[in-house]
Amino acid sequence: MGKKLIIAEKPSVAQDIARAMGGFTREGDYFESEDYVLSSAVGHLLELAVPEEYEVKRGKWSFAHLPVIPPRFTLNPIDKTAERLRLLTRLIKRKDVDGLVNACDAGREGELIFNYIVEHSKTNKPIERLWLQSMTATAIRDGFAGLRSAQEVEGLRQAAMSRAESDWLIGINGTRAMTAFNSKTGGFHLTTVGRVQTPTLAIVVRREEEIRRFKSRDYWEIEGRFGVAAGEYAGRWFDEKFRKPEGDEHARAERVWDEAKARAIQAKCAGKTGTVEEEAKPSTQLSPLLYDLTSLQREANGRFGFSARVTLQIAQALYEKHKVLTYPRTDARALPEDYLPTVNDVLARLPHTYAPHANEIVKQGWVRPNKRIFNNAKISDHFAIIPTGTEPKSLSEAEAKIYDMVTRRFLAVFFPAAEYRVTTRITRVEGEAFKTEGKVLVNPGWLAVYGKEAQLEEDGKGGETAAASLVPVKPGESARVEDMLLKALQTKPPARYSEATLLTAMEGAGKTIDDEELRAAMAGRGLGTPATRAQIIENLILENYMLREGRELIPTAKGFQLMIALRGLKIDELSSPELTGEWEYKLSQIERGELSRDAFMREIADMTQHIVHQAKSYESDTIPGDFATLDEKCPRCGGVVKENYKKFQCQSCDFSLWKIVAGRQFETHEIDTLLRERQVGPLTGFRNKMGRPFNAVIKLNDKLEPEFDFGQPREDENAEPVDFSQQTPLGPCPKCSARVFEQPMSYICEKSVGPEKSCDFRSGKIILQQPIEPEQMQKLLEAGRTDLLKGFVSSRTKRKFSAFLVRQPDGKVGFEFEPRAAKPKAGAKTAKAAAADAAPEAEAEAPVKKAAAKKTTAAAKKPATKATARKKSA
């Protein structure tokens, strides 16, 4: 009787199988027992390639060789793992091996890795499938007791191969076509695209465009302070007849868009007395669903700032190395219906930290059939991520955080709903209504797993909203208007994507869906899979299509340019996330045997032909788009200057300006200013070759060529004195009391330049990406501080913060932070953290290397900085 060869995806899994099954001896990179030979791949060992006669070397890509749709694909060994592939091929061909067991990861990629090895070895030996969703010894033994036939997972194999080939066809042809398109005017401009990567970029670019187009609107809110016998409470005015109008997402019942109307309500109610109505209703909140990979990545990013890739790596280690979590690359948030005994077993073996909650679940009998938790219809290849019950040992801090998240979510899902008492109070004054809401946690339910029960006992309100301020009102009691405040506010643009919110958008193919159940229904039409989304985000950053700044993801000029091209070329398949989400859904149909692989691949071939045809059909200056005609005329010939895909181009002569310089795209109004005044700026957002941001003024020289000017007057001993006679001083120098004037890049003391230099005061016009307007510098010089400025970006954490600029006793400019209502014992830490966040350096004062200018002066010297608990030098 022959032996079966077991092939796992990774060496660590092969070791686990050897330990669980027993009887194996190690023979170098494989194990052997009486019944089995056991080895592993090391991830992907082979990659798709086209037959040599269809290949064209990089640098020689042209439309003449496109599209590349080979009649067949070949598999090329990956160089660094070629030795492992030779070993597996040798083991497959052993005469005493009469069957194979696919023990690669239970999913599309695991299926692909194994089948490529089999295809490469040209074997026809029978194949069985080991389907593991947990790496415990019991699960491994159970898996071998119930090996599946290859036919049972044939749909998964077809989908895996279709995914790989479609990504290759779109990626290779799209990248070569767009590179050829962007290289038509000379050079080699690599422009990568992908079937999932590029529509994901489209989501981020679309949001940034919304932010740039956004025009804030003023509105007012009216807050009343009301007095009753038991004390005071606040209430906010609202329109009782409000109906949300079509197309105005900012309309709210409490917002007044006319200041005169708001002031009239304020005056009408001031000093009057009102009546009070109150309604209290019970309310419940169910626990969140169990984690799938995307929801775990989303929450870990929001709570700890972990990138999606880091969360996946941690979860994979907790599954594979530590054996404390089940398989993480899952899109399911439910468990199998026969899993109740396993859940009880896991509860019994959880670490003692969680024992009180686990014991309560068992004692109350809360593990029972429940379609929200146990539902076969909501499981595809894998079930939700839960703990295995194995005791965790020597976890890193990050691993412990993810393990705790999963374990508490697992416990919470069995607990009853949290119960609240929600009180709504309406105070009516002179016919105007003011709403006050209070929410009291009555029974923590599942919140007890997260410590809310302790909070409830501690402060009587469970840490929930404004219950303490909701003082009781006697039946029939009137409320006096103690104060009537008018708040002037502005609408805000939508927030930039973080990895957490981008993962949600990818899951819904660009649609922002907050409801968990709806999101689950849409997930099959999302972009990518839970296992691939993290890498897609990383690839976009690697290709410089977007930047990660703090927790924000910001598209680069290169990313914008690609989207402009794809829209102009009408390549909707790559610029429409919704359309591409349908392709992912079709792959899942192939998995289930509802769509043929041939039909899907024909659609992909058609899509490939369309991409290449469209890119062939246009030149960079003829590509359609929403391009502007500038107000200013050409400085060379007086002709009309128009924007096109790559340039601002005169229509009558050869004068042109590139739209993107040093990684920054110019706006039309900036170019208008440059043509009119021969300079513009200082502008933020330029990046040097190291990716570091810098600011600069752009000037047109005598040849009408743009140059960087960092605005630093020459300081050599022969320098001419600077003529300030035509300028108005902004105020007295805080160091020497001479006059301070505005220069292109900074505000300087008149005695800090020229041969008679005697002072060194200089403050940047842009500090940590926050423009400092002349009127703010005037306030700083005359009154000692600016208004609260809200656009500073920490050079250390990349997060935005608000601060006042203040004049310090030594004459330097420093930060002062807005007072915050801090929790007990947290105040000092908050101030210290804010100071540390503010600025290890003042960006505008730091040396900046010249990126492209020929003529520019030396960069400013960076002043020394000194932080205090409340202030920090700018």
mmCIF file of C-alpha atoms in Angstrom, residues 640-774:
data_model
loop_
_atom_site.group_PDB
_atom_site.id
_atom_site.type_symbol
_atom_site.label_atom_id
_atom_site.label_comp_id
_atom_site.label_asym_id
_atom_site.label_seq_id
_atom_site.Cartn_x
_atom_site.Cartn_y
_atom_site.Cartn_z
ATOM 1 C CA VAL A 640 -5.318 81.818 -24.581
ATOM 2 C CA VAL A 641 -3.957 79.314 -22.040
ATOM 3 C CA LYS A 642 -5.929 76.106 -21.562
ATOM 4 C CA GLU A 643 -5.537 73.202 -19.174
ATOM 5 C CA ASN A 644 -5.142 69.694 -20.614
ATOM 6 C CA TYR A 645 -4.344 66.281 -19.150
ATOM 7 C CA LYS A 646 -0.692 67.092 -18.369
ATOM 8 C CA LYS A 647 -0.117 70.824 -18.858
ATOM 9 C CA PHE A 648 -1.385 74.376 -18.924
ATOM 10 C CA GLN A 649 -0.746 75.050 -22.622
ATOM 11 C CA CYS A 650 -0.870 78.239 -24.701
ATOM 12 C CA GLN A 651 -3.045 77.713 -27.767
ATOM 13 C CA SER A 652 -0.952 80.088 -29.946
ATOM 14 C CA CYS A 653 2.702 79.341 -29.046
ATOM 15 C CA ASP A 654 4.787 76.691 -27.317
ATOM 16 C CA PHE A 655 4.553 78.208 -23.802
ATOM 17 C CA SER A 656 3.369 75.635 -21.259
ATOM 18 C CA LEU A 657 3.598 74.784 -17.573
ATOM 19 C CA TRP A 658 3.495 71.254 -16.154
ATOM 20 C CA LYS A 659 0.498 70.569 -13.919
ATOM 21 C CA ILE A 660 2.510 68.432 -11.499
ATOM 22 C CA VAL A 661 5.793 69.604 -9.992
ATOM 23 C CA ALA A 662 7.590 67.874 -7.088
ATOM 24 C CA GLY A 663 4.595 65.634 -6.436
ATOM 25 C CA ARG A 664 2.137 68.540 -6.222
ATOM 26 C CA GLN A 665 -0.615 69.390 -8.686
ATOM 27 C CA PHE A 666 -1.271 73.080 -9.370
ATOM 28 C CA GLU A 667 -4.792 74.480 -9.195
ATOM 29 C CA THR A 668 -5.972 76.739 -12.028
ATOM 30 C CA HIS A 669 -6.300 79.775 -9.746
ATOM 31 C CA GLU A 670 -2.658 79.308 -8.648
ATOM 32 C CA ILE A 671 -1.481 79.332 -12.267
ATOM 33 C CA ASP A 672 -3.624 82.422 -12.946
ATOM 34 C CA THR A 673 -1.850 84.161 -10.044
ATOM 35 C CA LEU A 674 1.552 83.001 -11.317
ATOM 36 C CA LEU A 675 0.876 84.379 -14.815
ATOM 37 C CA ARG A 676 -0.523 87.656 -13.477
ATOM 38 C CA GLU A 677 2.023 88.403 -10.723
ATOM 39 C CA ARG A 678 4.978 86.289 -11.947
ATOM 40 C CA GLN A 679 4.954 84.487 -8.581
ATOM 41 C CA VAL A 680 2.586 82.502 -6.380
ATOM 42 C CA GLY A 681 2.822 81.207 -2.831
ATOM 43 C CA PRO A 682 4.143 80.140 -0.523
ATOM 44 C CA LEU A 683 2.457 76.861 -1.438
ATOM 45 C CA THR A 684 2.376 73.702 0.679
ATOM 46 C CA GLY A 685 2.373 70.076 -0.435
ATOM 47 C CA PHE A 686 5.570 69.766 -2.484
ATOM 48 C CA ARG A 687 7.599 66.641 -1.745
ATOM 49 C CA ASN A 688 11.284 65.989 -2.293
ATOM 50 C CA LYS A 689 12.761 62.730 -3.572
ATOM 51 C CA MET A 690 12.749 61.323 -0.035
ATOM 52 C CA GLY A 691 8.997 61.968 0.206
ATOM 53 C CA ARG A 692 9.387 64.793 2.732
ATOM 54 C CA PRO A 693 6.998 67.746 2.399
ATOM 55 C CA PHE A 694 8.272 71.265 1.798
ATOM 56 C CA ASN A 695 6.861 74.707 1.055
ATOM 57 C CA ALA A 696 8.013 77.178 -1.566
ATOM 58 C CA VAL A 697 7.142 80.205 -3.653
ATOM 59 C CA ILE A 698 7.031 79.564 -7.422
ATOM 60 C CA LYS A 699 8.393 82.367 -9.613
ATOM 61 C CA LEU A 700 8.629 82.829 -13.365
ATOM 62 C CA ASN A 701 12.179 83.834 -14.320
ATOM 63 C CA ASP A 702 13.242 86.043 -17.255
ATOM 64 C CA LYS A 703 12.877 83.058 -19.619
ATOM 65 C CA LEU A 704 9.335 82.489 -18.314
ATOM 66 C CA GLU A 705 10.448 79.232 -16.689
ATOM 67 C CA PRO A 706 9.080 78.350 -13.236
ATOM 68 C CA GLU A 707 11.564 78.135 -10.362
ATOM 69 C CA PHE A 708 11.370 77.432 -6.669
ATOM 70 C CA ASP A 709 12.138 80.376 -4.408
ATOM 71 C CA PHE A 710 12.504 79.605 -0.720
ATOM 72 C CA GLY A 711 12.359 83.314 0.089
ATOM 73 C CA GLN A 712 15.503 83.581 2.166
ATOM 74 C CA PRO A 713 17.371 86.892 1.704
ATOM 75 C CA ARG A 714 21.108 86.573 1.122
ATOM 76 C CA GLU A 715 23.149 87.092 4.254
ATOM 77 C CA ASP A 716 26.700 87.520 2.958
ATOM 78 C CA GLU A 717 28.592 90.633 4.041
ATOM 79 C CA ASN A 718 28.278 92.230 0.608
ATOM 80 C CA ALA A 719 24.489 91.849 0.511
ATOM 81 C CA GLU A 720 22.502 94.953 -0.322
ATOM 82 C CA PRO A 721 20.141 96.229 2.374
ATOM 83 C CA VAL A 722 16.544 95.128 1.771
ATOM 84 C CA ASP A 723 14.239 97.981 0.760
ATOM 85 C CA PHE A 724 11.135 97.927 2.966
ATOM 86 C CA SER A 725 10.039 101.474 2.058
ATOM 87 C CA GLN A 726 7.063 100.337 -0.028
ATOM 88 C CA GLN A 727 5.768 97.938 2.665
ATOM 89 C CA THR A 728 3.599 98.445 5.736
ATOM 90 C CA PRO A 729 5.101 97.045 8.948
ATOM 91 C CA LEU A 730 3.025 94.432 10.786
ATOM 92 C CA GLY A 731 4.236 95.295 14.276
ATOM 93 C CA PRO A 732 7.257 95.560 16.558
ATOM 94 C CA CYS A 733 9.914 92.825 16.586
ATOM 95 C CA PRO A 734 9.541 90.798 19.814
ATOM 96 C CA LYS A 735 13.334 90.612 20.118
ATOM 97 C CA CYS A 736 14.576 94.120 19.330
ATOM 98 C CA SER A 737 11.420 96.261 18.854
ATOM 99 C CA ALA A 738 12.356 97.174 15.266
ATOM 100 C CA ARG A 739 9.724 96.713 12.552
ATOM 101 C CA VAL A 740 8.569 93.311 11.186
ATOM 102 C CA PHE A 741 7.708 92.985 7.488
ATOM 103 C CA GLU A 742 6.183 90.317 5.264
ATOM 104 C CA GLN A 743 8.465 88.495 2.839
ATOM 105 C CA PRO A 744 7.556 85.720 0.348
ATOM 106 C CA MET A 745 8.215 82.835 2.751
ATOM 107 C CA SER A 746 8.438 84.426 6.192
ATOM 108 C CA TYR A 747 7.896 87.428 8.443
ATOM 109 C CA ILE A 748 11.251 89.038 9.272
ATOM 110 C CA CYS A 749 12.670 91.800 11.407
ATOM 111 C CA GLU A 750 14.104 94.621 9.284
ATOM 112 C CA LYS A 751 17.366 94.270 11.220
ATOM 113 C CA SER A 752 17.704 90.548 10.450
ATOM 114 C CA VAL A 753 18.875 91.154 6.860
ATOM 115 C CA GLY A 754 21.536 93.165 5.077
ATOM 116 C CA PRO A 755 25.150 93.970 6.000
ATOM 117 C CA GLU A 756 24.152 95.676 9.276
ATOM 118 C CA LYS A 757 22.263 92.642 10.536
ATOM 119 C CA SER A 758 21.777 92.775 14.332
ATOM 120 C CA CYS A 759 18.663 90.621 15.007
ATOM 121 C CA ASP A 760 17.620 87.076 14.059
ATOM 122 C CA PHE A 761 13.821 87.201 14.373
ATOM 123 C CA ARG A 762 12.100 85.322 11.602
ATOM 124 C CA SER A 763 8.824 83.365 11.613
ATOM 125 C CA GLY A 764 7.543 81.237 8.753
ATOM 126 C CA LYS A 765 4.404 82.113 6.806
ATOM 127 C CA ILE A 766 3.566 78.411 6.922
ATOM 128 C CA ILE A 767 4.182 76.517 10.161
ATOM 129 C CA LEU A 768 3.457 72.793 10.230
ATOM 130 C CA GLN A 769 1.265 73.123 7.113
ATOM 131 C CA GLN A 770 -0.793 75.916 8.740
ATOM 132 C CA PRO A 771 -0.674 79.203 6.753
ATOM 133 C CA ILE A 772 -0.090 82.187 9.050
ATOM 134 C CA GLU A 773 -1.960 85.151 7.530
ATOM 135 C CA PRO A 774 -0.568 88.711 7.947
#
